[in-house]
Tab-separated table of C-alpha atoms in Angstrom:
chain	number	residue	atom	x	y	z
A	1	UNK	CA	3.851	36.575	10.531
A	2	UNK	CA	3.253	33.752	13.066
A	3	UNK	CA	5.039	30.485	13.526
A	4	UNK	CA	2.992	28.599	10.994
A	5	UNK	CA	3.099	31.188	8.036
A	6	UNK	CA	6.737	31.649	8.839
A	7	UNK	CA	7.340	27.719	8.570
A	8	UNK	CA	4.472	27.649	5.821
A	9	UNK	CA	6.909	29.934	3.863
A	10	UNK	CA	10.179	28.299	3.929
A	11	UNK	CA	8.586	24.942	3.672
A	12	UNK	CA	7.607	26.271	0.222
A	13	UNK	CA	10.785	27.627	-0.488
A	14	UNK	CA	12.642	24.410	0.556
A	15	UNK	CA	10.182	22.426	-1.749
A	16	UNK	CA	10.467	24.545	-4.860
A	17	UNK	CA	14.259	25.367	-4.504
A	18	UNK	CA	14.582	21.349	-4.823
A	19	UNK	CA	16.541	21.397	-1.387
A	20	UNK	CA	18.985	17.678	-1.557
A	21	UNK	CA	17.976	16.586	2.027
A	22	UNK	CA	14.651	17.113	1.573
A	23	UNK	CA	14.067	15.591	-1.454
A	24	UNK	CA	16.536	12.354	-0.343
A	25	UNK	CA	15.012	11.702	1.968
A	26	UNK	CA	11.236	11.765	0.456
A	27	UNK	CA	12.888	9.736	-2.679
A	28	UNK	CA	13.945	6.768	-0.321
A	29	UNK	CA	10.831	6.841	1.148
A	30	UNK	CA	9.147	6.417	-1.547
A	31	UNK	CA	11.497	3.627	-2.724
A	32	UNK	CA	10.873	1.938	0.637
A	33	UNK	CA	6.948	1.781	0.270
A	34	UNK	CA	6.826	1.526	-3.539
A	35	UNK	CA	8.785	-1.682	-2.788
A	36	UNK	CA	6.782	-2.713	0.327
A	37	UNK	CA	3.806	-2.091	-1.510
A	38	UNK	CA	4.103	-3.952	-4.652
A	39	UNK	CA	5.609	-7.250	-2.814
A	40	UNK	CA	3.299	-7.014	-0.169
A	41	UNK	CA	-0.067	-6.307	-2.423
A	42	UNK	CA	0.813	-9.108	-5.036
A	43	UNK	CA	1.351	-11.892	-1.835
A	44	UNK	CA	-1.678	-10.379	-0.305
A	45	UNK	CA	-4.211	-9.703	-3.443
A	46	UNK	CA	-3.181	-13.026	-4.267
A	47	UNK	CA	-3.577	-14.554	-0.577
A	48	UNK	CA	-7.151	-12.859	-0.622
A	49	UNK	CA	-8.711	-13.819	-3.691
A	50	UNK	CA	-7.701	-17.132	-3.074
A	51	UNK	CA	-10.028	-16.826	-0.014
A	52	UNK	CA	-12.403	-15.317	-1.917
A	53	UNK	CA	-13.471	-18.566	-3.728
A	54	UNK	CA	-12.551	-20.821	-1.586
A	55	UNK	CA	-14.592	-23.332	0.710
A	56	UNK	CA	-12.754	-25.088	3.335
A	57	UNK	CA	-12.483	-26.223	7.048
A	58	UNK	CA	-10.849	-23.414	9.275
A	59	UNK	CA	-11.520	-20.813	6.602
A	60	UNK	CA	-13.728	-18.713	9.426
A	61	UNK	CA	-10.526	-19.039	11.915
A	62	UNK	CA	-8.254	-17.785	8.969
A	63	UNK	CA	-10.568	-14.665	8.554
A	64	UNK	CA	-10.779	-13.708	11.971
A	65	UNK	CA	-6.765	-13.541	12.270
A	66	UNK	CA	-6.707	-11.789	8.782
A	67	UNK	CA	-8.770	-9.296	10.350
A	68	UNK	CA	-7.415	-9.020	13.344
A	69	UNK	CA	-4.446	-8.133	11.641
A	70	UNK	CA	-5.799	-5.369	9.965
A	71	UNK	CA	-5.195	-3.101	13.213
A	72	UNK	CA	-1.688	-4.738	13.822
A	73	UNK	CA	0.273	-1.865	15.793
A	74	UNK	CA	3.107	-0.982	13.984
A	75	UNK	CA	5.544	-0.525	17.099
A	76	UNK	CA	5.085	-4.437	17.640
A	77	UNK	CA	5.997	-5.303	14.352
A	78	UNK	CA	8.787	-3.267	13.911
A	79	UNK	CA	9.866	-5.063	17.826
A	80	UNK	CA	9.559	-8.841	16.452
A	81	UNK	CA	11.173	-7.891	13.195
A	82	UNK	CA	14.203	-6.218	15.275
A	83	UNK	CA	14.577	-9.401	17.147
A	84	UNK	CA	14.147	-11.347	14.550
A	85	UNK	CA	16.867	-9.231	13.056
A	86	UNK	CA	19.033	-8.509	15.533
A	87	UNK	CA	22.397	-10.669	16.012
A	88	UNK	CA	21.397	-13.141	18.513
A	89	UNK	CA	18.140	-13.324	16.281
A	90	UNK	CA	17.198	-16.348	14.040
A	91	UNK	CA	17.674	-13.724	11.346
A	92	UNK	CA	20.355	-12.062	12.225
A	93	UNK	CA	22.869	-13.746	9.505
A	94	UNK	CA	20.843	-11.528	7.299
A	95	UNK	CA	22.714	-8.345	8.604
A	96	UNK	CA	19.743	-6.653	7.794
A	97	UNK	CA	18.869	-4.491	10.799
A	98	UNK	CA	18.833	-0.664	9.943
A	99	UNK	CA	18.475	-1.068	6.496
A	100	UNK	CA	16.653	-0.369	3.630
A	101	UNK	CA	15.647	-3.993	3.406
A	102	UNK	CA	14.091	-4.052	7.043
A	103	UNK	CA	11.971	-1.197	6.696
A	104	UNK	CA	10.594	-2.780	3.370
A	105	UNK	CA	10.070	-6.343	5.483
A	106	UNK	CA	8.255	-4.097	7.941
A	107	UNK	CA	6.078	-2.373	6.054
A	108	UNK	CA	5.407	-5.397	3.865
A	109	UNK	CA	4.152	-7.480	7.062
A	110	UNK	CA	1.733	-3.915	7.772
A	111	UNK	CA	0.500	-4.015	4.253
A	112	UNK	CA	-0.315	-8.051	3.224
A	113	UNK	CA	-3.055	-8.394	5.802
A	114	UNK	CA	-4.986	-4.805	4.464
A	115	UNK	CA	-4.094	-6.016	0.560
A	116	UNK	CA	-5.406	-10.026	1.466
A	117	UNK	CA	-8.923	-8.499	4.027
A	118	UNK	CA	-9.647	-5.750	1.383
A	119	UNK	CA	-9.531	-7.871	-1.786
A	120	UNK	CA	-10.876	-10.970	0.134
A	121	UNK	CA	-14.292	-9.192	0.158
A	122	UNK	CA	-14.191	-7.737	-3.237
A	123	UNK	CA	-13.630	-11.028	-4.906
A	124	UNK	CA	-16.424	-13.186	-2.619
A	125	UNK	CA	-18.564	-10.690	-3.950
A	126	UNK	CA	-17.904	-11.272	-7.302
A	127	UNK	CA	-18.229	-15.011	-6.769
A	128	UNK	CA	-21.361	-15.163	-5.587
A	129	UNK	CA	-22.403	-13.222	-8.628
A	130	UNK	CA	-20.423	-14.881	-11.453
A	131	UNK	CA	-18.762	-17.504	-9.972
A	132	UNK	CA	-21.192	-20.178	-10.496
A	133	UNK	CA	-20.565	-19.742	-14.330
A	134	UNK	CA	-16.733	-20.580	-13.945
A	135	UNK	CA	-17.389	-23.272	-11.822
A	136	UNK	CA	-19.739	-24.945	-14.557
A	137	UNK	CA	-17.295	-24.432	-17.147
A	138	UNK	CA	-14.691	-26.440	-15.193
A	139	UNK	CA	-12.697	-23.494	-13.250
A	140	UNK	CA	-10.580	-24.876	-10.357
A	141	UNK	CA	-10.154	-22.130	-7.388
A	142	UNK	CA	-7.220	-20.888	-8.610
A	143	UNK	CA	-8.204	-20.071	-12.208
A	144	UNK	CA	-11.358	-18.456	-10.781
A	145	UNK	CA	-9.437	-16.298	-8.700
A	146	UNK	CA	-7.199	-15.161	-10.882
A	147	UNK	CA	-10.253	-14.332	-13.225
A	148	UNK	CA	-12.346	-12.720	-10.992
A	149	UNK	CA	-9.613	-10.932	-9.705
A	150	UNK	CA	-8.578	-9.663	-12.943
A	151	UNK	CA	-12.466	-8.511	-13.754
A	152	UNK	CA	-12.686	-6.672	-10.660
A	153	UNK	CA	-8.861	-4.675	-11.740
A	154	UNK	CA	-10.147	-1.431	-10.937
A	155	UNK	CA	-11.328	-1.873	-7.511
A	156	UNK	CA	-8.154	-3.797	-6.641
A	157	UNK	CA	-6.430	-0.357	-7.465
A	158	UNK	CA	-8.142	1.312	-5.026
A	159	UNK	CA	-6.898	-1.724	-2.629
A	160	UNK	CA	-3.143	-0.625	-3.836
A	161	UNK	CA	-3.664	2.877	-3.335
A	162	UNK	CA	-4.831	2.351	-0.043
A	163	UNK	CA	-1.816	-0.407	0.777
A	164	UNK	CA	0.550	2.211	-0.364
A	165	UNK	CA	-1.215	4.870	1.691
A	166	UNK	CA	-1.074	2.548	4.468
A	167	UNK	CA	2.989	1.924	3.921
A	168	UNK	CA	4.630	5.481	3.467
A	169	UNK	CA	2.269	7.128	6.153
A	170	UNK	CA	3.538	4.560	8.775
A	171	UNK	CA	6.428	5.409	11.702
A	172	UNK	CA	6.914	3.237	14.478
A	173	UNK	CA	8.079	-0.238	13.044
A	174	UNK	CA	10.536	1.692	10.283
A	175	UNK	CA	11.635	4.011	12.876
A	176	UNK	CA	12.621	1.060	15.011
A	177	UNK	CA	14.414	-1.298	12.381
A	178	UNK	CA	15.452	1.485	10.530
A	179	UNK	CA	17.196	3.388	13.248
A	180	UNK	CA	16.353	6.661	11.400
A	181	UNK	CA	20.006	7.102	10.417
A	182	UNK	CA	20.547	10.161	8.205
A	183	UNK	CA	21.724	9.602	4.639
A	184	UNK	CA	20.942	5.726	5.206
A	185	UNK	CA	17.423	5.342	6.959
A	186	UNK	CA	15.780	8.190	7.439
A	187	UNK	CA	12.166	8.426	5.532
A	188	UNK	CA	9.596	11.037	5.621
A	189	UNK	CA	7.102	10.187	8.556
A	190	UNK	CA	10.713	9.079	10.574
A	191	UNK	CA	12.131	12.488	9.465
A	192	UNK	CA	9.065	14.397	10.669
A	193	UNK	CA	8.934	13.536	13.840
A	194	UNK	CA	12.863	14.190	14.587
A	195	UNK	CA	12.360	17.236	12.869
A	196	UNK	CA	9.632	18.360	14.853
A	197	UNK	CA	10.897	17.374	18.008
A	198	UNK	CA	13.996	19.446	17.324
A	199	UNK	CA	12.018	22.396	16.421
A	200	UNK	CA	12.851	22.739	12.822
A	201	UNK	CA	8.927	22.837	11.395
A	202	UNK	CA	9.770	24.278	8.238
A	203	UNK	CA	11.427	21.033	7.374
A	204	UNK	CA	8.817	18.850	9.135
A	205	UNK	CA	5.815	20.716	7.119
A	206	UNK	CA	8.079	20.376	4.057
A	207	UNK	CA	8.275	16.799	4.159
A	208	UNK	CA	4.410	16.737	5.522
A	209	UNK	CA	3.291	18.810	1.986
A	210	UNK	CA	5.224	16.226	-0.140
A	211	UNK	CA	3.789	13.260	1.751
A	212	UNK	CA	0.549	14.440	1.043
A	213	UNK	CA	1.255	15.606	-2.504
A	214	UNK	CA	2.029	12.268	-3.499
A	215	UNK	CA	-0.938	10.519	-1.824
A	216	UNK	CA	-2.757	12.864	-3.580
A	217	UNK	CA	-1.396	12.698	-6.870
A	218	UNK	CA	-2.153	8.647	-6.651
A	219	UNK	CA	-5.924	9.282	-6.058
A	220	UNK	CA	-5.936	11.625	-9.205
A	221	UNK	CA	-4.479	9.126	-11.016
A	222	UNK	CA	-7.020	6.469	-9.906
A	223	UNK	CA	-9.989	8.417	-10.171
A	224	UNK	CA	-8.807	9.356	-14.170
A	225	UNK	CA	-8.599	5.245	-14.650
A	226	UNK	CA	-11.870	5.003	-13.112
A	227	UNK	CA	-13.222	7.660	-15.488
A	228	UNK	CA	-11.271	6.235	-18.593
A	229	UNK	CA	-13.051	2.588	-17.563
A	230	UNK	CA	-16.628	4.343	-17.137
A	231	UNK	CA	-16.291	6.221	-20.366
A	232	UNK	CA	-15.055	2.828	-21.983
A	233	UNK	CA	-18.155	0.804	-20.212
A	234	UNK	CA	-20.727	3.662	-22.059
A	235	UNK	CA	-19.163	3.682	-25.447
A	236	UNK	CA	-19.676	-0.377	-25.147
A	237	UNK	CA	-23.298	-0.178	-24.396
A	238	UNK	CA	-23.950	3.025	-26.938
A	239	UNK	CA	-22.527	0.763	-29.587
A	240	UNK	CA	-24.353	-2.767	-28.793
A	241	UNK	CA	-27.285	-0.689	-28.509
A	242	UNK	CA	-26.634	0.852	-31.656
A	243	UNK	CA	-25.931	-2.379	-33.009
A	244	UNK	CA	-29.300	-3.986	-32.056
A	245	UNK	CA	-31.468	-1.621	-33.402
C-alpha cells in the first residue's frame, strides 16, 4: 500500500477504536466553535437585521466595514487579541491568554461580521417585500427585525451553519492565542497542522475525516429542516385549497 492508504487505514482504525486523544481533542474543538458560534451568530444575526430595516446617516459607511470584514485574516485577529491579552495588554487582568476562553473571543470576532453581512441581506430583502405592512401597523425597527427575522428562520440556519463552518475550520488566530498546548488548547485544524508537520498523517487525516464528518452531518440536518418546512408549506396550501373549493 502507499502512504495515503496506509494513513487512510489507521486513520480509520484510530476513529472507530474511539482513540482518547483523538477524540479530546475534536470534543474541545467543537466546544470552542459551538460556543463561538452561538455568541457570535446571536450578536451578529441580531447586529444585521437591525441593519436590515434600518434607514440612517452613515449606514453605507457601516456596510462597507461590515464587509470588509468579511475577509478579516485570521492571523491578525488572533495578533490584536494576543496583545490585547497579553500581560502588559489592556486585557491582560483577564489571564485569559492560551485558553479556552481566547480561542472562543477569537473565533467569535471571525464569525459576527459573516453572521451580521449574511443576515443583513436576507432581512433587507424581506423588507422591501413585507416590510411596508409592519410599518403601517405601527412596527418600530426593532420589532420588525425581530419579525422578519424570525419569518425568514430557515435561511438564517443556513447563516449558522455557515458561521459554524467558518469557526471550527479556522487556524491561525486560535493557534496563536491558544498556544496549541496539548491536553489544554489544542483543537482539530491546530492539531492538524502539528501533526502533519511532524509526519504523523494518520492522525492528521483522522482529525481531517471527523472535521468533515461533522460539517457534514450539520448540512444533513439542515437540508431535513428545509424539507420538513417545504413539506409543511404544501400540506398548508393542499388544505386552503381544499378548503376553498
Amino acid at each position: 500500500m502507499n502512504t495515503f492508504s496506509d494513513s487512510a487505514v489507521t486513520a480509520l482504525h484510530l476513529i472507530t477504536s474511539l482513540d482518547p486523544g483523538l477524540w479530546t481533542i475534536a470534543g474541545r474543538s467543537l466546544g470552542v466553535s459551538a460556543t463561538a458560534c452561538f455568541l457570535g451568530c446571536v450578536a451578529g444575526i441580531g447586529l444585521g437585521a437591525f441593519l436590515g430595516v434600518s434607514k440612517f446617516a452613515g449606514r453605507t459607511a457601516v456596510l462597507t466595514v461590515l464587509n470588509t470584514f468579511l475577509a478579516l485574516p485570521s492571523v491578525v485577529v488572533g495578533l490584536v487579541i494576543y496583545l490585547l491579552l497579553s500581560r502588559t495588554g489592556p486585557l491582560g487582568f483577564l489571564g485569559w491568554l492560551f485558553s479556552f476562553k481566547a480561542m472562543v473571543l477569537a473565533q467569535f470576532i471571525l464569525v459576527v461580521p459573516v453572521a451580521a453581512a449574511l443576515s443583513r441581506q436576507v432581512v433587507e430583502d424581506v423588507e422591501l417585500a413585507h416590510g411596508e405592512q409592519w410599518r403601517s401597523l405601527g412596527a418600530g425597527n426593532v420589532l420588525r427585525s425581530i419579525l422578519l427575522a424570525w419569518n425568514e428562520r430557515f435561511a438564517l440556519l443556513t447563516i449558522v451553519v455557515a458561521c459554524f463552518g467558518r469557526a471550527i475550520s479556522e487556524v491561525g488566530a486560535v493557534m496563536i492565542v491558544g498556544g496549541n498546548i496539548e491536553g489544554f488548547t489544542r483543537v482539530m485544524t491546530t492539531a492538524i497542522a502539528l501533526e502533519t508537520s511532524k509526519g504523523d498523517l494518520p492522525l492528521a487525516l483522522a482529525l481531517g475525516i471527523i472535521l468533515l464528518g461533522i460539517v457534514g452531518c450539520l448540512n444533513v440536518m439542515l437540508s431535513l429542516l428545509r424539507y420538513w418546512q417545504n413539506q409543511a408549506q404544501l400540506k398548508g396550501q393542499n388544505s386552503l385549497r381544499g378548503w376553498v373549493a
